[in-house]
Short mmCIF file of C-alpha atoms (C1' of nucleotides) and ligand atoms in Angstrom, two decimals:
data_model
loop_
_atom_site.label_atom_id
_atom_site.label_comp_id
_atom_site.label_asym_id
_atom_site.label_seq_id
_atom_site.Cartn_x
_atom_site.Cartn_y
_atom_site.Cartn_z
CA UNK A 216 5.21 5.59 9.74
CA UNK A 217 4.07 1.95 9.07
CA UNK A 218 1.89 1.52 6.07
CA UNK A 219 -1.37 -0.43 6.76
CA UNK A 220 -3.43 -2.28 4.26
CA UNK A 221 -7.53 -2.05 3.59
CA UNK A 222 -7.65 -5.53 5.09
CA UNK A 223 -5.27 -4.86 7.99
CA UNK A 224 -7.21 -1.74 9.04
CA UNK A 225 -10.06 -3.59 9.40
CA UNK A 226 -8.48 -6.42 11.65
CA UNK A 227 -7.00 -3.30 13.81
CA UNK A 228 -10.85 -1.75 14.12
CA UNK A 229 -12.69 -5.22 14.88
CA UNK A 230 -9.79 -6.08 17.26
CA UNK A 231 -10.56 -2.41 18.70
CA UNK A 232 -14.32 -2.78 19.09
CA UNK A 233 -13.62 -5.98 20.10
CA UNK A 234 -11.79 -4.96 23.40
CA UNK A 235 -14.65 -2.83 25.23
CA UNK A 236 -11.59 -2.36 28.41
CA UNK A 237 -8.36 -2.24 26.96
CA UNK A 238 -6.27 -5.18 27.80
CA UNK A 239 -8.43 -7.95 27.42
CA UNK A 240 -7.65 -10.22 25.28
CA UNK A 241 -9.40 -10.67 22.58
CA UNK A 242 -9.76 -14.45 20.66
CA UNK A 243 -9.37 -14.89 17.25
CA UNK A 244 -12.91 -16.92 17.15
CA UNK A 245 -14.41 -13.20 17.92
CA UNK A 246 -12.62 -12.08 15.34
CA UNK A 247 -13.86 -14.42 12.78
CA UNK A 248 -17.21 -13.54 14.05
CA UNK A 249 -16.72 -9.52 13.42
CA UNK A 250 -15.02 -9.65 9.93
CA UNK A 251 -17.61 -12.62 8.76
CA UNK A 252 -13.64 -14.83 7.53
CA UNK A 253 -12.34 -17.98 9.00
CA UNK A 254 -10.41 -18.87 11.81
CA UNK A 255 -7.79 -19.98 9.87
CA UNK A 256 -7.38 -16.62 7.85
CA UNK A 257 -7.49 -14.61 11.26
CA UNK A 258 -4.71 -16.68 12.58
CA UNK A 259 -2.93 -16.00 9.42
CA UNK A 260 -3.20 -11.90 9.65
CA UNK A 261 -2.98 -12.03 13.91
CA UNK A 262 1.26 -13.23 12.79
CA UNK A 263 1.35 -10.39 10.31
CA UNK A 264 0.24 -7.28 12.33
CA UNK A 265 2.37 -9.07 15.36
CA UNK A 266 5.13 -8.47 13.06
CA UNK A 267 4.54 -5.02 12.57
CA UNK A 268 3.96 -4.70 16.36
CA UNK A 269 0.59 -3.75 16.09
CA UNK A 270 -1.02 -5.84 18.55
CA UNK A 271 0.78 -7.98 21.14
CA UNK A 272 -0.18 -11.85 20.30
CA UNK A 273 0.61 -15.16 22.43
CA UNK A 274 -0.57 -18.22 20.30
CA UNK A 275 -3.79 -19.36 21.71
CA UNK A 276 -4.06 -16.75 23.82
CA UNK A 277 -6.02 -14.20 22.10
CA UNK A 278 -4.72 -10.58 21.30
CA UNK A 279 -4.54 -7.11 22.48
CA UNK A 280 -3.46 -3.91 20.36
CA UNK A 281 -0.35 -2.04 21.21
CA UNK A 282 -0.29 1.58 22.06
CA UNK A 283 0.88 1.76 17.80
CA UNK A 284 -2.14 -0.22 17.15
CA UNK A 285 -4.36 1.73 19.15
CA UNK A 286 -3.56 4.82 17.77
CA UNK A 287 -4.04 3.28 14.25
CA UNK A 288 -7.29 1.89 15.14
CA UNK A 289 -8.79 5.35 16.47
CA UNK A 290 -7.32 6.89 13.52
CA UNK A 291 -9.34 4.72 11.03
CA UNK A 292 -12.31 5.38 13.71
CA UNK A 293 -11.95 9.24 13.74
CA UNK A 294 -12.46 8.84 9.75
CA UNK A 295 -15.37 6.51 9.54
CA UNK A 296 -17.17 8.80 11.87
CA UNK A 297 -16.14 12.30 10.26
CA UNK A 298 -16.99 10.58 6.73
CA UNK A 299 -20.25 9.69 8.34
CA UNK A 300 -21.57 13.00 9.74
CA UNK A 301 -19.82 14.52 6.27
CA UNK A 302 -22.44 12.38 4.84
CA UNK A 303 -25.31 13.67 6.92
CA UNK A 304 -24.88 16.86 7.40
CA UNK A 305 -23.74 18.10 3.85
CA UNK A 306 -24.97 15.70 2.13
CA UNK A 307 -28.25 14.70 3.20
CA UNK A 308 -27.60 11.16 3.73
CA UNK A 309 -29.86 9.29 6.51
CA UNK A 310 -28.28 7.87 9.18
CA UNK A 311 -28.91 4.63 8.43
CA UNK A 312 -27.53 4.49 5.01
CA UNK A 313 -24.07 5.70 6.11
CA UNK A 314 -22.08 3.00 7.56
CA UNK A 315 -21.27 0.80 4.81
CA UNK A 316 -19.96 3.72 2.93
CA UNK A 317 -17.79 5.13 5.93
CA UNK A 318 -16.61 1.48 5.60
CA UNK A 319 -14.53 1.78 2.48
CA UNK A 320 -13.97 6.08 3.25
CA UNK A 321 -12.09 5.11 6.24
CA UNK A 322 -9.37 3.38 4.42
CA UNK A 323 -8.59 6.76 2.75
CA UNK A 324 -4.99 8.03 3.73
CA UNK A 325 -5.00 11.55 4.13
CA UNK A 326 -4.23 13.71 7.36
CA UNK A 327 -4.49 16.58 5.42
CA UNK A 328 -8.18 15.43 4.30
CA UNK A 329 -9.12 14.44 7.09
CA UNK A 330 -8.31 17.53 8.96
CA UNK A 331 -9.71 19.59 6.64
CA UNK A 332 -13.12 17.86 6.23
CA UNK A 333 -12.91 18.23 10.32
CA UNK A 334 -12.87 21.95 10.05
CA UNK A 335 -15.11 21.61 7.25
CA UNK A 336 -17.88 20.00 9.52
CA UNK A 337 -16.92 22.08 11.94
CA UNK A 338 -15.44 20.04 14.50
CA UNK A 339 -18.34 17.91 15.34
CA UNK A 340 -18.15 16.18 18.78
CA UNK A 341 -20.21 13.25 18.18
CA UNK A 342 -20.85 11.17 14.71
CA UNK A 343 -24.68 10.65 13.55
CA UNK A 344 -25.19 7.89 15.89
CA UNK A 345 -23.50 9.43 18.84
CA UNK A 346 -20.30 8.42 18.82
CA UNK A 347 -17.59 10.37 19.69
CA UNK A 348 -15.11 11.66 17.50
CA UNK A 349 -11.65 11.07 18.16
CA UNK A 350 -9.61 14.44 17.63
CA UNK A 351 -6.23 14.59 15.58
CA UNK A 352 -3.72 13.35 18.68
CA UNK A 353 -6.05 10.38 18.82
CA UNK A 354 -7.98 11.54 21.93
CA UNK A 355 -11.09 9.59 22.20
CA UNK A 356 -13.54 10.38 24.73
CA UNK A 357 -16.30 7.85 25.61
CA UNK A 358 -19.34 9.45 27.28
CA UNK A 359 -20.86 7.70 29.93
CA UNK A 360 -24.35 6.23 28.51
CA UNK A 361 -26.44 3.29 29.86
CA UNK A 362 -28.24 1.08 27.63
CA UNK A 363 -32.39 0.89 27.82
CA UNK A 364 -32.09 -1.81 29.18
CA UNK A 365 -30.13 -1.19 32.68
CA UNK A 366 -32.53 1.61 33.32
CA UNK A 367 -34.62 1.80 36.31
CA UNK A 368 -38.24 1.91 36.32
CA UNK A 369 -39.30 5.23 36.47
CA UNK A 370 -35.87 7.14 35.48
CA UNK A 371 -35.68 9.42 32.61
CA UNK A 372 -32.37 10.23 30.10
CA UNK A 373 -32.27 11.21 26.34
CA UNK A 374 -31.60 9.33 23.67
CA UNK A 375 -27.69 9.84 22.57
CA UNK A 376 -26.40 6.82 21.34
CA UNK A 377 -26.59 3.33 19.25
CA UNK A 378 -24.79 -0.15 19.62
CA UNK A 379 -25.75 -1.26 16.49
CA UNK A 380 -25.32 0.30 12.87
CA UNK A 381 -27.49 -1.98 10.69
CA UNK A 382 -30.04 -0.30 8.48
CA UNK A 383 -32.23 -2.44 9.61
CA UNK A 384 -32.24 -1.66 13.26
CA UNK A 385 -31.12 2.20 12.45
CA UNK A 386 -34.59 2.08 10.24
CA UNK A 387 -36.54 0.20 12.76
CA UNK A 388 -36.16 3.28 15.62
CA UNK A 389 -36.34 6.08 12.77
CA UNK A 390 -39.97 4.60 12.17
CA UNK A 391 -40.82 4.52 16.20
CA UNK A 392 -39.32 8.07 16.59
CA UNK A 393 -36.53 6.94 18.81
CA UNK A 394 -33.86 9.02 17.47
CA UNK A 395 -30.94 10.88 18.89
CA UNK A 396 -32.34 13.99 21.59
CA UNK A 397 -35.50 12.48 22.28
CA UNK A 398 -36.38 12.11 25.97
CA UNK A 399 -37.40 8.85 27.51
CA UNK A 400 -39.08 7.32 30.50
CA UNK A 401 -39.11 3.78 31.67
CA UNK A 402 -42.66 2.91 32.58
CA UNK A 403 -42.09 -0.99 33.07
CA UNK A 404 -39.71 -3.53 32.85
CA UNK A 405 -41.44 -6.85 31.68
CA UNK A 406 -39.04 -9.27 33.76
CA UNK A 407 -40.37 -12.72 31.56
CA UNK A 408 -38.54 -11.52 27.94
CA UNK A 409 -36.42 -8.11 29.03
CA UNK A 410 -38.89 -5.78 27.04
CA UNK A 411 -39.36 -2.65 28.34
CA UNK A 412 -42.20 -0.26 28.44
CA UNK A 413 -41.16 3.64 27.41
CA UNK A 414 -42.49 6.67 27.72
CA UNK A 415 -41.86 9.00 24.21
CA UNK A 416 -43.68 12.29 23.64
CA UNK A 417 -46.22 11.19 26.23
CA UNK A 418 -46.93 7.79 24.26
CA UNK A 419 -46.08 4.42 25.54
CA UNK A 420 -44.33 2.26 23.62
CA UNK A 421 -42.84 -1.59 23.85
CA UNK A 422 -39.21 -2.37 22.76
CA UNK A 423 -37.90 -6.16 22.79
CA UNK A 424 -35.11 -7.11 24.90
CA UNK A 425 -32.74 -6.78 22.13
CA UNK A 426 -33.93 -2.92 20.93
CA UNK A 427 -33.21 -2.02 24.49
CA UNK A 428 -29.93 -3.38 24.99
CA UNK A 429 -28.86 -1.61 21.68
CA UNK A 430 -30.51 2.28 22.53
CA UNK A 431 -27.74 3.79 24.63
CA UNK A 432 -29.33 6.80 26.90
CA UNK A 433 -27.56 9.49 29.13
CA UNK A 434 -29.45 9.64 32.08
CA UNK B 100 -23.68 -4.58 -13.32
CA UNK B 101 -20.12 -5.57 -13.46
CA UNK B 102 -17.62 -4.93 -10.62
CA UNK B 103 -14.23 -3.85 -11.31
CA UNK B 104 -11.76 -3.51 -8.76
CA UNK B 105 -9.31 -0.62 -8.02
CA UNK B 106 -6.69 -2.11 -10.45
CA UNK B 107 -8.89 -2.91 -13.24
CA UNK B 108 -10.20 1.03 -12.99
CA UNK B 109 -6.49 1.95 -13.17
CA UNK B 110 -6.38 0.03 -16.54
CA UNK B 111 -9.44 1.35 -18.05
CA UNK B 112 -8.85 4.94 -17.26
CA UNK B 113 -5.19 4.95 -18.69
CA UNK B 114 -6.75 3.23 -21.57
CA UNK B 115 -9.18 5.55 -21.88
CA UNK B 116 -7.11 8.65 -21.41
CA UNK B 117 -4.36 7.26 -24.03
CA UNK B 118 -7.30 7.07 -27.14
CA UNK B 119 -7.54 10.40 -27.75
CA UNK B 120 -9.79 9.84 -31.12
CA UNK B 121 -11.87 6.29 -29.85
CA UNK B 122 -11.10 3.47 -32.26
CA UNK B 123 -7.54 4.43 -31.87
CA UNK B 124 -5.67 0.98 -30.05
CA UNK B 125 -3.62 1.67 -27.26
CA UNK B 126 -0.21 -0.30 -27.11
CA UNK B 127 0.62 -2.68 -24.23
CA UNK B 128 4.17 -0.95 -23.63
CA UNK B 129 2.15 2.71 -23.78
CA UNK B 130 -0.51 1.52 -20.65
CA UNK B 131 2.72 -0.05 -19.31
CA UNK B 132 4.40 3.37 -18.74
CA UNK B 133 1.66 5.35 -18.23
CA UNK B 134 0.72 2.77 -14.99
CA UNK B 135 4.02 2.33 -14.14
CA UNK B 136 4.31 -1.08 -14.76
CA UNK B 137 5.64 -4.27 -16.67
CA UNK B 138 4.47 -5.28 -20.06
CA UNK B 139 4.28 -8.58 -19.27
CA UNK B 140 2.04 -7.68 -16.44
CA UNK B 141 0.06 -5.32 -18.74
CA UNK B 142 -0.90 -8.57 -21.15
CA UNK B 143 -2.06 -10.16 -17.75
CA UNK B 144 -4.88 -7.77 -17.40
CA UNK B 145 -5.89 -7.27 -20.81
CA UNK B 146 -6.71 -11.16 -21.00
CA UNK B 147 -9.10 -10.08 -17.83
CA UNK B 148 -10.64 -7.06 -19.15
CA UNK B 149 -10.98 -8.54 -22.51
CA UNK B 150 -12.85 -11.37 -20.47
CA UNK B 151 -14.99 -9.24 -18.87
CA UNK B 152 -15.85 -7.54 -22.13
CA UNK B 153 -14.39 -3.93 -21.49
CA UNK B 154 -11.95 -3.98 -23.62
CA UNK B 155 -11.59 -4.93 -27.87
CA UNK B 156 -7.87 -7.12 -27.57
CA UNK B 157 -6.36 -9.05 -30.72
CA UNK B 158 -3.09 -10.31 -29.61
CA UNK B 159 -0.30 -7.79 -30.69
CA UNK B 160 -2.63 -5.63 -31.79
CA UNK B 161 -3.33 -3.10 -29.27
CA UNK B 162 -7.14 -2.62 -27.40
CA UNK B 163 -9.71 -0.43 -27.55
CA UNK B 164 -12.42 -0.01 -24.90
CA UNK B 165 -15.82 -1.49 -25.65
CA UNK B 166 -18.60 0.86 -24.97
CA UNK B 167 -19.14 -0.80 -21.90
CA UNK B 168 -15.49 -0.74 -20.85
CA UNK B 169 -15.93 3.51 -21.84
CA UNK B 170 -18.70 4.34 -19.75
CA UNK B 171 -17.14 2.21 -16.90
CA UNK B 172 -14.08 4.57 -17.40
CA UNK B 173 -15.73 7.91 -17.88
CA UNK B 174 -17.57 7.10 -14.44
CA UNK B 175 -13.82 7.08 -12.58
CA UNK B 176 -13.38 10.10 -14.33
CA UNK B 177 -16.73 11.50 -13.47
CA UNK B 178 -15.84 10.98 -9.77
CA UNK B 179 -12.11 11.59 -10.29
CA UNK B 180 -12.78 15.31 -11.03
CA UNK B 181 -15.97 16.07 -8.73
CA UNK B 182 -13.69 14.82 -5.86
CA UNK B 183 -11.06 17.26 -6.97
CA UNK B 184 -13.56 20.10 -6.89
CA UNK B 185 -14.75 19.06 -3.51
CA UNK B 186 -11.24 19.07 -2.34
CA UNK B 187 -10.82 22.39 -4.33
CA UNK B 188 -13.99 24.41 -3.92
CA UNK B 189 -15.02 23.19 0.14
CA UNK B 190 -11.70 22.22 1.79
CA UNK B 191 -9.52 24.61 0.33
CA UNK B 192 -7.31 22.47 -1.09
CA UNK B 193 -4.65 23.65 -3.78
CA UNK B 194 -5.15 22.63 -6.90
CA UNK B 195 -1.87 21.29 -7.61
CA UNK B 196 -2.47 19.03 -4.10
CA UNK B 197 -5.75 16.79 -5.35
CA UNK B 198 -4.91 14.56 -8.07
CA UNK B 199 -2.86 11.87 -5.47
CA UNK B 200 -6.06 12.06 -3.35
CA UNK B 201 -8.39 11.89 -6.15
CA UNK B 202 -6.85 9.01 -7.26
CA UNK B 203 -7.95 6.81 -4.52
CA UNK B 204 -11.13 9.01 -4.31
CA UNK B 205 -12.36 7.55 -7.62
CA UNK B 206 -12.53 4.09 -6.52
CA UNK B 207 -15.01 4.66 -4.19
CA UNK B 208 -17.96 3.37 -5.74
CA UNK B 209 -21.71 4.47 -4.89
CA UNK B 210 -23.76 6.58 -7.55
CA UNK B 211 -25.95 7.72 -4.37
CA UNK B 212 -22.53 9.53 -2.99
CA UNK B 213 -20.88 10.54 -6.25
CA UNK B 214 -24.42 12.12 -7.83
CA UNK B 215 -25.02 13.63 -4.01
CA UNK B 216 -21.87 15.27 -4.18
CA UNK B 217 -22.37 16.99 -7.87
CA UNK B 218 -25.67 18.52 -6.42
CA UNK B 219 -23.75 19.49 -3.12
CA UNK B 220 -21.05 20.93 -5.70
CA UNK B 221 -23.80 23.19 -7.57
CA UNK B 222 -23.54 20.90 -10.65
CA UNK B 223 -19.51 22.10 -11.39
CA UNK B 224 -19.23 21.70 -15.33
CA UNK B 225 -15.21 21.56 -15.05
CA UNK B 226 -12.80 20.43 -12.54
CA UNK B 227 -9.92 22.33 -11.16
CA UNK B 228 -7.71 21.99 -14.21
CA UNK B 229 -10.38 22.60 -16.06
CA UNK B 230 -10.84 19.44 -17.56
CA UNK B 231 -14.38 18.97 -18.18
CA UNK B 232 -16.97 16.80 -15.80
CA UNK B 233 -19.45 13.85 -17.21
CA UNK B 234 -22.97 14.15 -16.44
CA UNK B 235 -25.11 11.33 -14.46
CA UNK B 236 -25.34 9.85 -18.25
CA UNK B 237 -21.76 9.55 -18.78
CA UNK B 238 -22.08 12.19 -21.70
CA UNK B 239 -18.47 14.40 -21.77
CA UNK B 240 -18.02 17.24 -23.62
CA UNK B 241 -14.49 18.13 -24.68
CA UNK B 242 -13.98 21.99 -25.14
CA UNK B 243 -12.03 22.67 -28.05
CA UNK B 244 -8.64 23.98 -26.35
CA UNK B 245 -5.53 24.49 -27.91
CA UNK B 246 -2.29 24.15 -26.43
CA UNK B 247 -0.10 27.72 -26.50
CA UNK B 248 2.36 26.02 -28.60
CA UNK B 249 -0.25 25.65 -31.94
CA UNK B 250 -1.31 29.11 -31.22
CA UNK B 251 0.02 31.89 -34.02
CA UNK B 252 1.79 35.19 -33.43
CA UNK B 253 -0.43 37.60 -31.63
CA UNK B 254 -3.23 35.15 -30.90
CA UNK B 255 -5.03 36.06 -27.51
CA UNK B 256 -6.46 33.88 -25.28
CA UNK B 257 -7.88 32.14 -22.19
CA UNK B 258 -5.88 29.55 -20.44
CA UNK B 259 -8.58 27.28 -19.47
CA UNK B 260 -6.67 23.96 -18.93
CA UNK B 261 -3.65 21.81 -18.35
CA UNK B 262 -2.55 18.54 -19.92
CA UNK B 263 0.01 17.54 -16.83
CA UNK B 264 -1.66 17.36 -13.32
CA UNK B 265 1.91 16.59 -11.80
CA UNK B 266 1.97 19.21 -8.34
CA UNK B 267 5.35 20.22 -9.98
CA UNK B 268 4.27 21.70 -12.62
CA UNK B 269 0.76 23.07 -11.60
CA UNK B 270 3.35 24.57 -8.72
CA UNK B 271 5.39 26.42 -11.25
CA UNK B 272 2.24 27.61 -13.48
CA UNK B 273 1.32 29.36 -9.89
CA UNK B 274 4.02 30.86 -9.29
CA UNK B 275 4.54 32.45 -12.38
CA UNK B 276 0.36 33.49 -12.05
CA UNK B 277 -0.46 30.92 -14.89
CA UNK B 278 -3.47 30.02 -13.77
CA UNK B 279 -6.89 29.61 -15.29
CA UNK B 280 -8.92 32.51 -16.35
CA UNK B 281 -6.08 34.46 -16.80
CA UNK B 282 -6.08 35.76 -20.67
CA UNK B 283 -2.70 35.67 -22.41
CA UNK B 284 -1.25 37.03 -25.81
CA UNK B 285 1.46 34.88 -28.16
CA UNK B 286 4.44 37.67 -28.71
CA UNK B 287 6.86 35.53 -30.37
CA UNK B 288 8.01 32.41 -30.98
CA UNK B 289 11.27 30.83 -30.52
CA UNK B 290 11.70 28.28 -33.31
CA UNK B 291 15.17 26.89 -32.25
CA UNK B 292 13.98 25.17 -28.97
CA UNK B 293 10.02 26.16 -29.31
CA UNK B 294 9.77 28.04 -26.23
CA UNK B 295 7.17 31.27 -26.52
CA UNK B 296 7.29 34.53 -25.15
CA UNK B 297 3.64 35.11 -24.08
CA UNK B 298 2.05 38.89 -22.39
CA UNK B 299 0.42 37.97 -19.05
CA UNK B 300 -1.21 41.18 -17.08
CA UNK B 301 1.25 43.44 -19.13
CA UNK B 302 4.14 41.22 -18.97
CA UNK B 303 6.21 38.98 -21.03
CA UNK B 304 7.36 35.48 -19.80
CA UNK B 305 9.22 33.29 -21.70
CA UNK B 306 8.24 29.37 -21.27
CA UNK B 307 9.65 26.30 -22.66
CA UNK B 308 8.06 24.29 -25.48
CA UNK B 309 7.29 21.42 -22.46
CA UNK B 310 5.55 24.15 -20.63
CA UNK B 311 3.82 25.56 -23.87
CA UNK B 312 2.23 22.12 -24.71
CA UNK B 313 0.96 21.61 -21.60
CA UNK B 314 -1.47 25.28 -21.50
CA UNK B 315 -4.70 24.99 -22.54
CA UNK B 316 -6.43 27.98 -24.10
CA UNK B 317 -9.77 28.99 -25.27
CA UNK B 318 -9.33 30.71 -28.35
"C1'" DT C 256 -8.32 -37.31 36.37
"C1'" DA C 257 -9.95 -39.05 31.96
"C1'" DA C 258 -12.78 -38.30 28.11
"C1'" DT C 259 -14.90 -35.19 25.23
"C1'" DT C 260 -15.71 -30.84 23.12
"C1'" DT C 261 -14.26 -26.41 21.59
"C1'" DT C 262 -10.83 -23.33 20.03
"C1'" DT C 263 -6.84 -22.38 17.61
"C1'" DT C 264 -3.14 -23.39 14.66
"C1'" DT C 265 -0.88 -25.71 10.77
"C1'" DA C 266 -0.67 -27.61 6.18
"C1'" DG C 267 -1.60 -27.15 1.71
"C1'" DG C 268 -4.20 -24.72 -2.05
"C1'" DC C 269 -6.49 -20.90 -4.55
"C1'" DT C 270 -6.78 -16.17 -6.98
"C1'" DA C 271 -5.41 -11.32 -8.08
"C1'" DA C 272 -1.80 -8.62 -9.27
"C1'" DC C 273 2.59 -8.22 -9.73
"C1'" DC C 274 7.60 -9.64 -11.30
"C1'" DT C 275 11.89 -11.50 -14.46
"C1'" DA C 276 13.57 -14.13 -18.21
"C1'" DA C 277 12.79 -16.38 -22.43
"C1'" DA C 278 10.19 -17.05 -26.66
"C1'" DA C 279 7.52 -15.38 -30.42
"C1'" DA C 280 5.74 -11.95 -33.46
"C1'" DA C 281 5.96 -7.56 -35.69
"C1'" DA C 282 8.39 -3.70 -37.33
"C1'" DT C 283 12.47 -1.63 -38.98
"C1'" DT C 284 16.87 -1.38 -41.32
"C1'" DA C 285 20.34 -3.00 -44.31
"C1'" DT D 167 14.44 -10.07 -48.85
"C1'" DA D 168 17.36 -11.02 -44.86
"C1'" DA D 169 19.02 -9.49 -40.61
"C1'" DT D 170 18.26 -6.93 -36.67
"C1'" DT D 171 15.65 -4.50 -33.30
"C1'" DT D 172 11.51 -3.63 -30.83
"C1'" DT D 173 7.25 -5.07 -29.01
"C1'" DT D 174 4.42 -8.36 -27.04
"C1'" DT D 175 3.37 -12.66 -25.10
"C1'" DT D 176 4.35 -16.85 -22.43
"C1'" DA D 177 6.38 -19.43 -18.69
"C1'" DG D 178 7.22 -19.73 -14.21
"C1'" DG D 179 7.52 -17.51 -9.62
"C1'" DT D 180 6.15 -14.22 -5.56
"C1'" DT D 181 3.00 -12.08 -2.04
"C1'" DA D 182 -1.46 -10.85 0.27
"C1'" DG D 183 -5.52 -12.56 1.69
"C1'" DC D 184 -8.51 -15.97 1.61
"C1'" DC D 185 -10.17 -21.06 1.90
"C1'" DT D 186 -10.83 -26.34 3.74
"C1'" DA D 187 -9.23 -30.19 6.28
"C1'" DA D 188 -6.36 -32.04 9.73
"C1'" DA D 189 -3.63 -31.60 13.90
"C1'" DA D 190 -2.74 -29.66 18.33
"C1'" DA D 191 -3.86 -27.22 22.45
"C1'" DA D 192 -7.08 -25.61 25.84
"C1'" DA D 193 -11.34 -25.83 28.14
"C1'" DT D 194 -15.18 -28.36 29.77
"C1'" DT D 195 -17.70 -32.32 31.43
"C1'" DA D 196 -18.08 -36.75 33.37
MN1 MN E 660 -13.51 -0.68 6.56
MN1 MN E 661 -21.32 5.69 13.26
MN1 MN E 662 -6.93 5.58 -9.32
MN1 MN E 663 -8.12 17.13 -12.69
#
DNA sequence: TAATTTTTTTAGGCTAACCTAAAAAAATTA
DNA sequence: TAATTTTTTTAGGTTAGCCTAAAAAAATTA
């Protein structure tokens, strides 16, 4: 078993998120971006996890996790998201004020904790902003949901999913009532700024381009 | 607020732990061993804390915590031992299995989880060991245990704590049904090697002085 | 294709937390 | 009190993770 740092971890999960289809590459520029460091300082830990052959790395070329690095990253994924519904559900937390603390949770080493608080929770499928929950062999299952904004006008789904975790945004749709289970309609798709038009518990409402792209629905 | 990191925690909470009485200065060499480290590394950090104000440090003279530096350390412990009921009371951990985990545990820092947790615990008053839990305030209240090797010839008793958390010897104090609660009776005492025959449910057990100073009882 | 821009890497430095070896101070023993 | 031992500090060095500035490579535009 290699031993992974805090910092390492969190390179393996941003290169993870990073690569929505496995095998593309992702550029150490993006990786900057996600972990709010330096080019410089990315290039610097991209050598060390080659090293421990946890991602596969050409220079200038970008990167791409190994199956070992993989597995690590859903493993630090399958905590965040336990800690996070641990957080909810027993301890009355709001969704949106989870996230920063499943940030430092997730570095926790523990299989035994972490199966434990997963029978504790009762093996929850999904994480408080619908995400799935990777099981113990580092299964992940990705359910098939469409953002608001490639819906067609007219078509219906529920609410069962998030692309972004800020409190800010997580806030934002608490206050509009767009939260996880609700069911909603596209009235009208306002082609000149990508706003759409929904329909939610019979009232209409209008979300900006940007809500819409970040409310994921299963239609 | 000051922020300490994980190793400056470390430091104040062996501090803390080694000044029985307050006022008492701790030694460099004594935080040394009980953190498993250098001396020379030890003098390192006590220039930082002393910076910081946590600690009282005259050169060659020892350190004691400043009040600051004590509530800062009765918070880790605070958290230290409500994570080791949670890991106790809800995931059925052992208790001879939590203090590694708890160890990491207390670093976590966010007095929205950690005061969440004690009201999700039912407000426990001790921790596993029995070692007692600070309130929100930081106040700790030390019950007046003594160890079976000051108790007298036909003294009864409670056990009600342990001074080692090591899983080897919590391990042997289960197996031979040592465990708190449990009320036990001083029948003699060796004085050649201080070891004590003590009745438990009926029986007699012999244990070593090392073992004997270790058991907590309420007298 | 040549020039320019963008991306990425390298070079060199910083801080936190550790280390060993040597020096200095304090405590103990003779 | 002097000599010796023990404790503590200092000096100098290492590693992880970060930084800025400069150099090199790749991508884009002319
Ligand atoms: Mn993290
Ligand atoms: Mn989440
Ligand atoms: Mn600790
Ligand atoms: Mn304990």
């Amino acid at each position: 078993m290699i031993t992974t740092s805090f910092t390492e971890e969190n390179y393996l999960k941003a290169i993870f998120h990073l690569s929505p289809q496995e095998a593309e590459a992702v550029s150490t520029n993006a990786i900057a971006e996600a972990l709010q460091t330096k080019a410089a300082s990315v290039t610097d830990m991209l050598k060390k996890l080659a090293d421990k052959n946890l991602i596969n790395y050409v220079k200038y070329q970008g990167v791409t996790l190994t199956d070992i690095g993989q597995q690590a990253a859903i493993n630090i994924i399958r905590k965040h998201r336990l800690w996070e519904v641990f957080l909810v559900d027993k301890l009355n937390f709001k969704w949106d004020e989870v996230h920063e603390l499943a940030e430092d949770l997730e570095h926790i080493n523990s299989t035994k904790l972490i199966d434990s608080l997963e029978v504790f929770l009762g093996f929850p499928k999904v994480d408080p902003h619908g995400d799935p929950i990777p099981d113990k062999n580092g299964v992940l299952k990705e359910p098939a949901l469409v953002p608001v904004s490639k819906m067609n006008i007219n078509q219906t789904g529920i609410i069962s999913g998030v692309k972004e975790h800020s409190t800010l945004f997580l806030n934002y749709l608490e206050k509009a009532g767009l939260v996880l289970g609700k069911q909603v309609k596209v009235q009208d798709l306002i082609e000149f700024d990508g706003s759409v038009i929904i329909a939610l518990d019979k009232q209409l409402l209008t979300i900006s381009r940007d809500v819409a792209k970040n409310i994921l629905i299963a239609v």
